[in-house]
Coordinates of C-alpha atoms in Angstrom, one line a residue:
Chain J
M8 CA 85.4 106.4 112.5
I9 CA 82.7 108.7 111.3
P10 CA 79.8 107.1 109.5
F11 CA 80.0 106.6 105.7
T12 CA 77.9 104.9 103.1
Y13 CA 79.3 101.9 101.3
E14 CA 78.9 101.4 97.6
R15 CA 79.8 98.3 95.6
V16 CA 80.3 99.3 91.9
G17 CA 80.2 97.0 88.9
T18 CA 82.3 98.9 86.3
V19 CA 85.3 101.1 86.0
A20 CA 83.1 103.9 84.7
E21 CA 80.9 103.6 87.8
A22 CA 84.0 103.6 90.0
V23 CA 85.2 106.8 88.3
E24 CA 81.9 108.5 88.5
H25 CA 81.2 107.6 92.1
S26 CA 84.7 108.4 93.4
T27 CA 84.8 111.8 91.7
A28 CA 82.1 113.2 94.0
P29 CA 83.5 115.3 96.8
G30 CA 83.7 113.3 100.0
S31 CA 84.0 110.0 98.1
M32 CA 87.0 107.6 98.4
L33 CA 88.0 104.4 96.7
I34 CA 88.8 101.3 98.7
A35 CA 90.5 98.2 97.4
G36 CA 92.4 95.9 99.8
G37 CA 91.7 98.2 102.7
T38 CA 94.9 97.8 104.7
E39 CA 95.6 101.5 104.4
V40 CA 92.2 103.0 104.0
V41 CA 90.8 101.4 107.2
N42 CA 93.7 102.9 109.2
W43 CA 93.2 106.3 107.6
L44 CA 89.6 106.2 108.8
R45 CA 90.6 105.2 112.3
L46 CA 93.2 107.9 112.6
G47 CA 91.0 110.5 111.1
V48 CA 93.4 111.2 108.2
H49 CA 90.2 111.0 106.0
G50 CA 86.6 111.1 106.9
P51 CA 84.8 110.2 103.6
A52 CA 81.0 110.4 103.3
T53 CA 81.1 107.4 100.9
L54 CA 83.5 104.5 100.3
V55 CA 83.4 103.1 96.8
D56 CA 84.5 99.5 96.7
L57 CA 86.6 98.8 93.6
K58 CA 86.9 95.0 94.4
T59 CA 83.4 94.4 92.9
V60 CA 84.6 95.5 89.5
P61 CA 85.3 92.4 87.4
G62 CA 88.4 92.2 85.3
L63 CA 90.8 94.2 87.4
A64 CA 92.5 91.2 89.2
D65 CA 94.1 89.4 86.2
I66 CA 97.7 89.1 85.0
S67 CA 98.2 88.8 81.3
L68 CA 101.1 88.8 78.8
V69 CA 100.6 90.8 75.6
G70 CA 103.7 90.8 73.4
E71 CA 106.6 91.7 75.6
T72 CA 104.4 93.5 78.2
V73 CA 103.1 92.0 81.4
H74 CA 99.8 93.6 82.5
I75 CA 99.0 93.3 86.2
G76 CA 95.5 94.3 87.2
P77 CA 95.4 96.8 90.1
L78 CA 93.3 94.4 92.3
V79 CA 95.8 91.5 92.2
R80 CA 96.8 90.8 95.8
L81 CA 100.5 91.3 96.6
A82 CA 100.8 87.6 97.4
D83 CA 99.4 86.6 94.0
V84 CA 101.7 89.0 92.1
A85 CA 104.8 87.5 93.9
A86 CA 103.6 83.9 93.2
H87 CA 102.9 84.4 89.5
P88 CA 105.4 82.5 87.3
W89 CA 105.8 85.5 84.8
V90 CA 106.7 87.8 87.7
A91 CA 109.0 85.2 89.3
Q92 CA 110.8 84.5 86.0
R93 CA 110.9 88.0 84.5
F94 CA 111.0 90.3 87.5
P95 CA 112.6 88.7 90.5
V96 CA 113.0 92.3 92.0
L97 CA 109.3 92.7 92.2
R98 CA 108.7 89.3 93.7
E99 CA 111.5 89.9 96.3
S100 CA 110.2 93.3 97.1
I101 CA 106.8 91.8 97.9
H102 CA 108.1 89.0 100.0
L103 CA 110.1 91.6 102.1
A104 CA 107.0 93.8 102.5
A105 CA 104.5 93.6 105.4
S106 CA 103.4 90.1 106.6
A107 CA 101.9 87.1 104.9
Q108 CA 98.4 88.1 106.2
L109 CA 98.7 91.6 104.9
R110 CA 100.1 90.5 101.5
N111 CA 96.9 88.4 101.1
L112 CA 94.8 91.6 101.5
A113 CA 96.8 94.4 100.0
T114 CA 96.6 95.0 96.3
I115 CA 99.4 95.9 93.8
G116 CA 97.5 99.0 92.7
G117 CA 96.9 100.2 96.2
N118 CA 100.3 99.6 97.8
P119 CA 102.2 102.4 96.0
L120 CA 99.3 104.7 97.1
Q121 CA 100.0 104.1 100.8
Y122 CA 100.8 107.2 102.7
T123 CA 104.1 108.0 104.5
R124 CA 104.7 106.2 107.8
C125 CA 106.2 109.5 109.2
P126 CA 105.2 109.3 112.9
Y127 CA 104.2 112.9 113.0
F128 CA 101.8 112.3 110.1
R129 CA 100.4 109.2 111.7
A130 CA 100.2 110.7 115.2
E131 CA 97.0 110.0 117.1
A132 CA 97.1 113.4 118.7
E133 CA 97.8 115.8 115.8
T134 CA 101.1 117.5 115.4
P135 CA 102.0 120.1 112.8
C136 CA 102.0 118.2 109.5
T137 CA 101.1 119.8 106.2
K138 CA 100.0 116.4 104.8
R139 CA 97.6 116.1 107.7
R140 CA 96.5 119.7 107.8
P141 CA 97.7 121.8 104.9
G142 CA 99.8 124.8 105.9
S143 CA 100.3 123.6 109.5
G144 CA 104.0 123.1 109.1
C145 CA 106.3 120.1 109.7
A146 CA 107.0 118.8 113.2
A147 CA 109.5 116.4 111.8
R148 CA 111.7 119.0 110.2
H149 CA 113.1 120.0 113.6
G150 CA 112.0 116.8 115.4
I151 CA 113.2 113.2 115.2
T152 CA 114.6 112.8 111.7
D153 CA 116.3 109.4 111.9
N154 CA 114.1 107.8 109.3
Q155 CA 113.2 110.8 107.2
A156 CA 114.3 111.8 103.7
I157 CA 117.9 112.3 102.4
F158 CA 116.7 113.3 98.9
G159 CA 114.2 115.9 97.6
W160 CA 112.9 117.1 101.0
T161 CA 111.8 120.7 101.7
D162 CA 111.1 122.6 105.0
D163 CA 107.4 121.8 104.4
C164 CA 107.9 118.0 104.4
V165 CA 110.8 115.6 105.1
A166 CA 108.8 112.4 104.9
V167 CA 109.5 109.3 102.8
Q168 CA 107.3 107.0 100.7
P169 CA 107.8 103.4 102.0
S170 CA 106.2 101.2 99.3
D171 CA 108.5 98.3 98.5
P172 CA 106.6 97.1 95.4
G173 CA 106.4 100.7 94.3
T174 CA 110.2 101.0 94.5
A175 CA 110.6 97.8 92.4
L176 CA 108.1 99.0 89.9
A177 CA 110.0 102.3 89.6
A178 CA 113.2 100.4 88.8
L179 CA 111.4 98.3 86.2
D180 CA 110.0 101.5 84.4
A181 CA 106.5 100.2 85.0
V182 CA 103.6 102.3 83.9
Y183 CA 100.3 102.9 85.8
V184 CA 97.4 103.3 83.4
T185 CA 94.6 105.3 84.8
R186 CA 91.0 106.2 83.9
H187 CA 89.4 109.5 84.8
A188 CA 86.4 111.6 83.8
D189 CA 88.8 113.6 81.7
G190 CA 90.0 110.5 80.0
G191 CA 93.0 108.6 81.3
R192 CA 96.8 108.8 81.3
R193 CA 99.9 106.8 81.6
I194 CA 102.0 107.5 84.7
A195 CA 105.7 106.4 84.9
A196 CA 106.1 104.5 88.2
R197 CA 109.0 106.7 89.2
E198 CA 106.7 109.7 89.0
L199 CA 103.5 108.4 90.7
N200 CA 104.4 109.8 94.1
T201 CA 105.0 113.5 94.6
L202 CA 108.0 115.3 96.0
P203 CA 107.2 118.1 98.4
S204 CA 108.7 120.6 95.9
Q205 CA 105.9 119.6 93.6
D206 CA 103.1 119.4 96.2
A207 CA 103.9 119.1 99.9
V208 CA 100.3 118.1 100.8
A209 CA 99.9 115.3 98.3
H210 CA 101.3 111.7 98.5
N211 CA 100.8 111.0 94.8
M212 CA 99.6 112.6 91.7
L213 CA 96.3 110.8 91.3
R214 CA 93.3 113.1 91.2
P215 CA 89.9 112.5 92.8
G216 CA 88.1 110.0 90.7
E217 CA 91.2 108.8 88.9
V218 CA 91.4 105.0 89.0
I219 CA 94.4 102.8 88.2
T220 CA 93.1 100.2 85.7
D221 CA 96.4 98.5 84.7
I222 CA 100.0 98.2 85.6
E223 CA 102.3 97.5 82.6
I224 CA 105.9 96.2 82.8
T225 CA 107.7 95.7 79.5
G226 CA 110.6 93.5 78.8
T227 CA 112.3 91.2 81.3
A228 CA 114.8 91.8 84.1
P229 CA 116.1 88.4 85.2
T230 CA 119.3 89.9 86.7
S231 CA 117.4 92.0 89.3
T232 CA 117.1 92.0 93.0
Y233 CA 115.7 93.8 96.0
L234 CA 117.7 94.6 99.2
K235 CA 115.8 95.9 102.2
V236 CA 117.8 97.3 105.2
R237 CA 115.6 97.6 108.3
P238 CA 115.8 97.5 112.1
R239 CA 114.5 94.0 112.5
A240 CA 114.8 91.0 110.2
S241 CA 111.2 90.6 109.1
Y242 CA 107.9 92.5 109.1
E243 CA 109.3 96.1 109.3
F244 CA 109.5 99.1 107.1
A245 CA 112.8 99.9 105.4
T246 CA 115.4 102.3 106.6
V247 CA 116.8 102.1 103.1
A248 CA 115.7 99.8 100.3
V249 CA 117.4 99.2 96.9
A250 CA 115.7 97.8 93.7
V251 CA 118.3 96.9 91.1
A252 CA 117.7 95.7 87.5
L253 CA 120.9 95.0 85.5
E254 CA 121.7 93.9 82.0
V255 CA 125.2 92.5 81.8
D256 CA 127.6 91.5 79.0
G257 CA 130.0 89.0 80.6
D258 CA 130.9 90.8 83.7
L259 CA 130.4 94.3 82.2
V260 CA 127.3 96.4 82.9
R261 CA 125.3 97.1 79.7
R262 CA 122.3 98.7 81.4
A263 CA 121.6 99.5 85.0
R264 CA 118.4 100.6 86.6
I265 CA 118.5 101.4 90.3
A266 CA 115.7 102.8 92.5
L267 CA 116.0 103.6 96.2
G268 CA 113.1 103.2 98.6
S269 CA 112.4 105.1 101.9
V270 CA 114.9 107.9 101.1
A271 CA 112.5 110.4 99.5
M272 CA 108.7 111.0 99.0
R273 CA 109.0 108.9 95.9
P274 CA 111.1 106.0 94.7
W275 CA 114.4 107.6 93.9
R276 CA 116.1 106.6 90.7
L277 CA 119.9 107.0 90.7
D278 CA 120.2 108.4 87.2
A279 CA 123.8 109.4 87.4
T280 CA 124.9 106.0 88.8
E281 CA 122.9 104.2 86.1
R282 CA 124.6 106.2 83.4
L283 CA 128.1 105.9 84.8
L284 CA 127.9 102.2 85.5
V285 CA 127.6 101.3 81.8
G286 CA 130.7 99.5 80.6
H287 CA 132.1 98.8 84.1
R288 CA 132.4 95.7 86.2
I289 CA 130.4 95.5 89.5
G290 CA 132.8 95.9 92.3
S291 CA 135.4 97.9 90.3
A292 CA 136.7 101.3 91.3
A293 CA 134.8 102.9 88.4
A294 CA 131.6 101.3 89.7
Q295 CA 132.2 102.7 93.2
R296 CA 132.7 106.1 91.7
A297 CA 129.4 105.7 89.8
I298 CA 127.6 104.9 93.0
E299 CA 129.0 107.9 94.7
A300 CA 127.9 110.2 91.8
G301 CA 124.3 109.1 92.5
F302 CA 124.5 110.7 96.0
A303 CA 125.9 114.1 94.8
D304 CA 122.5 115.7 95.6
A305 CA 121.8 113.8 98.8
K306 CA 121.2 116.2 101.7
P307 CA 121.0 114.9 105.3
L308 CA 118.7 116.1 108.0
P309 CA 120.2 116.6 111.5
G310 CA 119.5 113.0 112.6
N311 CA 120.0 111.0 109.4
E312 CA 123.4 111.5 107.9
Y313 CA 124.0 107.8 108.5
K314 CA 121.3 107.0 105.9
I315 CA 123.5 108.4 103.1
T316 CA 126.3 106.0 104.1
L317 CA 123.9 103.2 104.6
A318 CA 122.2 103.8 101.2
R319 CA 125.5 104.0 99.3
N320 CA 126.7 100.7 100.9
A321 CA 123.3 99.1 100.3
V322 CA 123.5 100.0 96.5
A323 CA 127.0 98.4 96.3
R324 CA 125.7 95.3 98.1
A325 CA 122.5 95.1 95.9
L326 CA 124.6 95.3 92.7
R327 CA 126.7 92.4 93.9
Q328 CA 123.6 90.5 95.0
A329 CA 122.0 91.0 91.5
V330 CA 125.0 89.6 89.6
T331 CA 125.7 86.7 92.0
A332 CA 122.0 85.6 92.3
Chain N
M12 CA 82.1 109.2 127.1
N13 CA 82.5 109.5 123.4
E14 CA 79.3 109.6 121.6
V15 CA 79.1 107.1 118.7
S16 CA 76.8 108.3 116.0
P17 CA 74.7 105.7 114.2
G18 CA 76.0 104.8 110.7
H19 CA 74.6 103.9 107.4
T20 CA 73.9 100.2 106.9
V21 CA 74.8 97.8 104.2
R22 CA 73.8 94.2 103.6
T23 CA 76.4 91.5 103.5
A24 CA 76.3 87.7 103.3
V25 CA 79.2 85.6 104.6
I26 CA 79.7 81.9 105.6
V27 CA 81.3 81.7 109.0
N28 CA 82.7 78.3 110.0
G29 CA 80.3 76.7 107.5
E30 CA 77.2 78.6 108.5
Q31 CA 75.5 81.1 106.3
V32 CA 75.1 84.6 107.9
D33 CA 73.1 87.3 106.2
L34 CA 72.8 90.7 107.9
D35 CA 72.4 94.4 107.7
H36 CA 75.2 96.2 109.5
D37 CA 76.8 99.5 110.0
A38 CA 79.2 100.0 107.1
R39 CA 82.1 100.7 109.5
V40 CA 82.0 97.2 111.1
T41 CA 85.2 95.2 110.6
L42 CA 85.3 91.5 110.2
L43 CA 86.9 91.3 113.6
D44 CA 84.1 93.2 115.4
F45 CA 81.5 91.2 113.5
L46 CA 83.0 87.9 114.6
R47 CA 83.5 89.0 118.2
E48 CA 80.5 91.2 118.9
N49 CA 77.9 89.8 116.6
Q50 CA 78.8 86.1 116.3
G51 CA 80.2 85.7 119.8
L52 CA 83.4 84.1 118.3
T53 CA 86.0 85.6 120.6
G54 CA 88.9 83.4 119.5
A55 CA 90.2 86.1 117.1
K56 CA 91.6 88.8 119.4
K57 CA 91.7 92.5 119.2
G58 CA 95.4 93.2 119.9
C59 CA 96.6 96.3 118.1
N60 CA 93.5 96.8 115.8
R61 CA 95.7 98.2 113.1
G62 CA 97.2 95.2 111.3
E63 CA 100.5 95.0 113.2
C64 CA 100.2 92.1 115.7
G65 CA 98.3 89.3 113.9
S66 CA 96.3 88.2 116.9
C67 CA 93.1 88.7 114.9
T68 CA 94.2 86.3 112.1
V69 CA 91.4 84.3 110.5
L70 CA 91.0 82.6 107.1
V71 CA 89.0 84.5 104.4
G72 CA 88.4 82.3 101.4
G73 CA 91.0 79.9 102.8
R74 CA 93.7 82.6 103.0
R75 CA 95.0 84.1 106.2
A76 CA 94.1 87.7 106.8
N77 CA 94.1 90.3 109.6
A78 CA 90.3 90.5 110.5
C79 CA 90.9 94.0 112.0
M80 CA 91.9 95.3 108.5
V81 CA 88.9 93.9 106.7
L82 CA 85.6 95.8 106.4
L83 CA 82.8 93.2 106.6
A84 CA 81.1 95.0 103.7
G85 CA 84.1 94.3 101.5
I86 CA 83.9 90.5 101.7
D87 CA 80.3 89.8 100.6
G88 CA 80.0 86.1 99.7
A89 CA 83.2 85.1 101.4
E90 CA 83.9 82.0 103.5
V91 CA 85.5 82.8 106.9
T92 CA 87.1 80.3 109.2
T93 CA 88.0 81.1 112.8
V94 CA 89.9 79.1 115.4
E95 CA 86.5 77.9 116.6
G96 CA 85.9 76.3 113.2
L97 CA 89.1 74.2 113.3
T98 CA 87.9 71.7 115.8
V99 CA 86.0 68.8 114.3
D100 CA 83.7 66.8 116.7
G101 CA 85.6 68.1 119.7
E102 CA 88.9 66.8 118.3
L103 CA 91.7 69.3 118.3
H104 CA 93.2 70.2 114.9
P105 CA 96.7 68.8 114.6
M106 CA 98.0 72.4 114.8
Q107 CA 96.2 73.0 118.1
R108 CA 97.5 69.7 119.5
A109 CA 101.0 70.6 118.5
F110 CA 100.8 74.0 120.2
V111 CA 99.7 72.2 123.4
D112 CA 102.4 69.5 123.1
H113 CA 105.1 72.0 122.5
D114 CA 104.0 74.5 125.2
A115 CA 103.9 77.1 122.4
F116 CA 102.4 79.9 124.5
Q117 CA 102.4 81.4 127.9
C118 CA 99.6 83.9 128.3
G119 CA 97.8 82.6 125.2
F120 CA 96.5 85.9 123.9
C121 CA 98.2 85.6 120.5
T122 CA 97.6 81.8 120.2
P123 CA 94.4 81.7 118.2
G124 CA 96.0 84.1 115.6
Q125 CA 99.2 82.1 115.7
I126 CA 97.3 78.8 115.1
M127 CA 95.2 80.2 112.2
S128 CA 98.3 81.7 110.6
A129 CA 100.2 78.5 111.1
V130 CA 97.5 76.4 109.4
A131 CA 97.7 78.7 106.4
C132 CA 101.5 78.7 106.5
V133 CA 101.5 74.9 106.1
A134 CA 98.9 75.0 103.3
E135 CA 101.0 77.6 101.5
G136 CA 104.0 75.3 101.8
H137 CA 106.3 77.7 103.7
V138 CA 107.5 75.2 106.3
G139 CA 110.7 73.9 104.6
D140 CA 112.9 74.6 107.6
D141 CA 112.8 76.7 110.9
G142 CA 114.1 79.8 109.1
E143 CA 111.3 79.6 106.6
I144 CA 108.7 79.1 109.3
R145 CA 110.0 82.0 111.3
E146 CA 109.9 84.3 108.2
W147 CA 106.4 83.3 107.1
M148 CA 105.1 83.5 110.7
S149 CA 106.5 86.9 111.4
G150 CA 103.1 88.6 111.0
N151 CA 102.1 87.1 114.4
I152 CA 103.7 88.8 117.4
C153 CA 104.1 86.9 120.7
R154 CA 105.0 89.2 123.6
C155 CA 105.7 86.3 125.8
S156 CA 108.3 85.4 123.2
A157 CA 107.4 81.7 122.8
Y158 CA 108.8 81.8 119.3
P159 CA 111.1 78.7 119.5
Q160 CA 108.2 76.6 120.8
I161 CA 105.8 78.1 118.2
T162 CA 108.3 77.2 115.4
A163 CA 108.7 73.7 116.8
A164 CA 104.9 73.2 117.0
V165 CA 104.4 74.4 113.4
A166 CA 107.2 72.1 112.1
T167 CA 105.7 69.1 113.9
A168 CA 102.1 69.8 112.8
A169 CA 103.3 70.3 109.3
K170 CA 104.7 66.8 109.2
E171 CA 101.4 65.4 110.5
M172 CA 99.2 67.5 108.2
R173 CA 101.1 66.5 105.1
S174 CA 101.2 62.8 105.8

């Protein structure tokens, strides 16, 4: 780690001001930032600690919207009764993420900002990676591609975004509310992370000095669930993950929201599937056709055609899991 | 040899196993390095040093955390408990006793982290059955693979701790 100064700030305005300066970086739970510093992914001159800003670690209910402060630890999000009752998919996604220790540290605002786990990006001895060194290429494109993207990749980057809570938040149409020197904005959870066609270097659309101040989830999704398929039973990143939120009328789907995790550089909503499922019964032939329609634009890399089959089957299983839970 | 350049200092106060510690330190120092190098508390181990193995698990504010992933500067005012702080008047904590009784280790390197994690696991109430214990203890890797004995030790200590 190269030396840095450490600043504890007292307000969001201070956090924005201090983290806008070139060479400054925000830190919250630290479970990603500390590893970036070790790997040399970043070498900030100043770390600005957001944890000392009061009021960013609360959960509140205003009307039909649950507001989750960005500094709420993952374990506390999952344990909260409003989350458990209204958004089982978010609770399950957290319990299937990382370990109990890390969930006590990591924050709900920081987790979706984690960088890809692509081994070429994280390599201790640098390999070509445009996210590591802009313009250096993509060692993964013609390397080991088993766990890389099946949607939205380009020759510049084939990596995937692994956040489980981020995938659940995308399925729930959550909104990240930000503050920035230019004002703030509302970012749809499905759009927070950037596809390589938008920006191959970036991991998400936040600008320097832009701070997430609130995460909003409106409505309820009691018929929702998270399915994570991974090489070992616990404490492992997903090969494919599925977040499902359904509204059903008897056994017919009235509304479906489905986001896939670890298949693209952002949570991947299956828009066509969601549309075509309406009016059909989970498990029916029409529902199966709807699932297949969601994969029309899937494109395998040389080593990961299996992920398309796996993801398709995982969606079918997650839908069944949601209605039988 | 790699040259380590001196870093900027920051002032942090923490309570370690009940004792107040106030110090100026390099901003890069992790809780794990502080405990081991500054406090001489070598129970928490540096296994992977990147949050993957759990051998550095300690309690921060009563909650289990990977000490290697925590910058000391980020926990100003916190209470930290290490495995050294579990023993009272030379008496082993029920979890330590259960690990001995169940032979829940071979090399012992992961054991302090396992024990701290297990103490928190019981406090959280995630000890309903062996499956639940295994899931909620999965953040602690044991390369000797003493998992069945660890699970049994946690289950036994949980009964004692809750009675």
